[in-house]
PDB file of C-alpha atoms in Angstrom:
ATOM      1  CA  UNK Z  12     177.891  41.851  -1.107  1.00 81.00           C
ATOM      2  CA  UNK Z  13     174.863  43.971  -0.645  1.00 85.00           C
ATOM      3  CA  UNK Z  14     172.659  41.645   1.576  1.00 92.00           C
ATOM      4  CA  UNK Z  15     169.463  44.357   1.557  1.00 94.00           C
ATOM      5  CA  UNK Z  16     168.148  47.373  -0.143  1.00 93.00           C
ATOM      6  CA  UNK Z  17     166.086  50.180   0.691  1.00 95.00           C
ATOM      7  CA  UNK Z  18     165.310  53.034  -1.372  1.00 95.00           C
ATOM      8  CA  UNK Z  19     163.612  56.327  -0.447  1.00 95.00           C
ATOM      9  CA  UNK Z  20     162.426  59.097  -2.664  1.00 94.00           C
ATOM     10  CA  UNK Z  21     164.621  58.031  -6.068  1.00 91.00           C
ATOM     11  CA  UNK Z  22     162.845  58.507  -9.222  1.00 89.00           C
ATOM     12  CA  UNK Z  23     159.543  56.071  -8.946  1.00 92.00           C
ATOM     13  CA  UNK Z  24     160.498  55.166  -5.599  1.00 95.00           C
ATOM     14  CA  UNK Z  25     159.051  56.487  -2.566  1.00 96.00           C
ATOM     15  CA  UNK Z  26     159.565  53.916  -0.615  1.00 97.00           C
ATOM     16  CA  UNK Z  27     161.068  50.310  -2.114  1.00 95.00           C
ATOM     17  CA  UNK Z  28     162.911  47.476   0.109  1.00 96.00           C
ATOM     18  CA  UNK Z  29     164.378  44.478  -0.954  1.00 91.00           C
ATOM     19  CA  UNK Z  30     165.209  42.245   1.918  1.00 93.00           C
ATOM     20  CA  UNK Z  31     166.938  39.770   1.501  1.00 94.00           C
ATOM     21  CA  UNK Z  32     169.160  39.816  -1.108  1.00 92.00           C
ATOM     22  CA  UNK Z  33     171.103  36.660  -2.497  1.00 92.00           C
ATOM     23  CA  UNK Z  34     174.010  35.967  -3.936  1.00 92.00           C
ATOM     24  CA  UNK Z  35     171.998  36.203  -7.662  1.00 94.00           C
ATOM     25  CA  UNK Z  36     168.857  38.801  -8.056  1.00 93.00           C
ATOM     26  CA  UNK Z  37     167.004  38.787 -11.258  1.00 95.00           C
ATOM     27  CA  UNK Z  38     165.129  42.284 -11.603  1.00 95.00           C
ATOM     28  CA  UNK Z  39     161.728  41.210 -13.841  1.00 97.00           C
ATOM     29  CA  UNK Z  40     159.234  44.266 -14.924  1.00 97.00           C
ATOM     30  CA  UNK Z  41     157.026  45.728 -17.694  1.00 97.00           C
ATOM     31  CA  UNK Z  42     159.040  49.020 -19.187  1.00 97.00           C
ATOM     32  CA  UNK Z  43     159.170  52.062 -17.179  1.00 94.00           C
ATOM     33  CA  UNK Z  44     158.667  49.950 -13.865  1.00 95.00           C
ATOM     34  CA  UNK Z  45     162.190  50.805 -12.460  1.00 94.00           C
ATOM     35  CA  UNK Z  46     164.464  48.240 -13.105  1.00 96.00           C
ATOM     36  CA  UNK Z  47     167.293  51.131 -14.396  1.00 93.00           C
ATOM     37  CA  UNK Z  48     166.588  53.052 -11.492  1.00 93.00           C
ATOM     38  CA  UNK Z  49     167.084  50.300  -9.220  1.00 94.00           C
ATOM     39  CA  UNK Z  50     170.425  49.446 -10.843  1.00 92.00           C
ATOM     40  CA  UNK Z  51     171.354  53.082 -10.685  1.00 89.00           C
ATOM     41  CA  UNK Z  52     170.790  53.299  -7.139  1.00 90.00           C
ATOM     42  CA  UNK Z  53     173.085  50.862  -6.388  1.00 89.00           C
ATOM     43  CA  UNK Z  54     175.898  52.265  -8.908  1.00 86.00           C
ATOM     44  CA  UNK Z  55     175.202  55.483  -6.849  1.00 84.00           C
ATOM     45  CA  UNK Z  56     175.468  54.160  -3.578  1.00 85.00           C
ATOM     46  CA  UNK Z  57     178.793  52.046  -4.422  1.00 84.00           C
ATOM     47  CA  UNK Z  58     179.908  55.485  -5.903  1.00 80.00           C
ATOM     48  CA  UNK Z  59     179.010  57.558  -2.778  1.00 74.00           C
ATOM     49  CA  UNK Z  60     182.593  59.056  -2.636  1.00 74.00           C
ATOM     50  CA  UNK Z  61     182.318  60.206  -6.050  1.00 76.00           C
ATOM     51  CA  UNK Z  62     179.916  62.578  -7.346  1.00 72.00           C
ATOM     52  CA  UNK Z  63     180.234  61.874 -11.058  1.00 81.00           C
ATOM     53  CA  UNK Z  64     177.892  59.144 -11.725  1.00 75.00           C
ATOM     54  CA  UNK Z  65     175.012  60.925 -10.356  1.00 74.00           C
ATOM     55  CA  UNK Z  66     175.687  63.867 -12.439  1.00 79.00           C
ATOM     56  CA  UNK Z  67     176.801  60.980 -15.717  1.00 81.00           C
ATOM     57  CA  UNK Z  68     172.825  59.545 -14.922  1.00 80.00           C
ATOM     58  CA  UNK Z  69     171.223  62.446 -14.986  1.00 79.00           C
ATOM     59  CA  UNK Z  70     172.961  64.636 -17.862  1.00 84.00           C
ATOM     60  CA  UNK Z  71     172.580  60.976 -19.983  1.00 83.00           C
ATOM     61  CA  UNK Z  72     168.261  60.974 -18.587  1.00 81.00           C
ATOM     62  CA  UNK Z  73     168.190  64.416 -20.331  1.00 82.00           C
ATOM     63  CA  UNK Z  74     167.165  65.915 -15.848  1.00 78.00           C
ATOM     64  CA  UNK Z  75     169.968  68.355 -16.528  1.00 72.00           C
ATOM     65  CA  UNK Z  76     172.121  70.391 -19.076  1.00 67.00           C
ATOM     66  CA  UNK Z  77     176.363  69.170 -19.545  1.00 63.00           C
TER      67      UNK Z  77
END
């Protein structure tokens, strides 16, 4: 269980911390405010020994060509 998060220099995010984290977290925002990118942080991190899901993000976010 992830019990913080801090995110540097990811898509909107220069700097973002969530501290602490419980055993539920609702993410609440206006469109285009980073919810996604939040969640895809985490899938990235989780998927650290992997490579594919940062390329699968990015290809689907049109940032680069399959």
């Amino acid at each position: 269980m992830l019990k913080s998060l801090s995110i540097e220099n990811f898509r909107c995010f220069k700097k973002f911390d969530l501290n602490p984290l419980g055993r539920v977290n609702l993410l609440v925002g206006k469109n285009n405010c980073g919810k996604t990118s939040i969640l895809e942080a985490i899938h990235i991190l989780c998927s650290s020994q992997n490579p594919d899901p940062l390329k699968n993000i990015m290809i689907r976010r049109g940032d680069v060509d399959e």
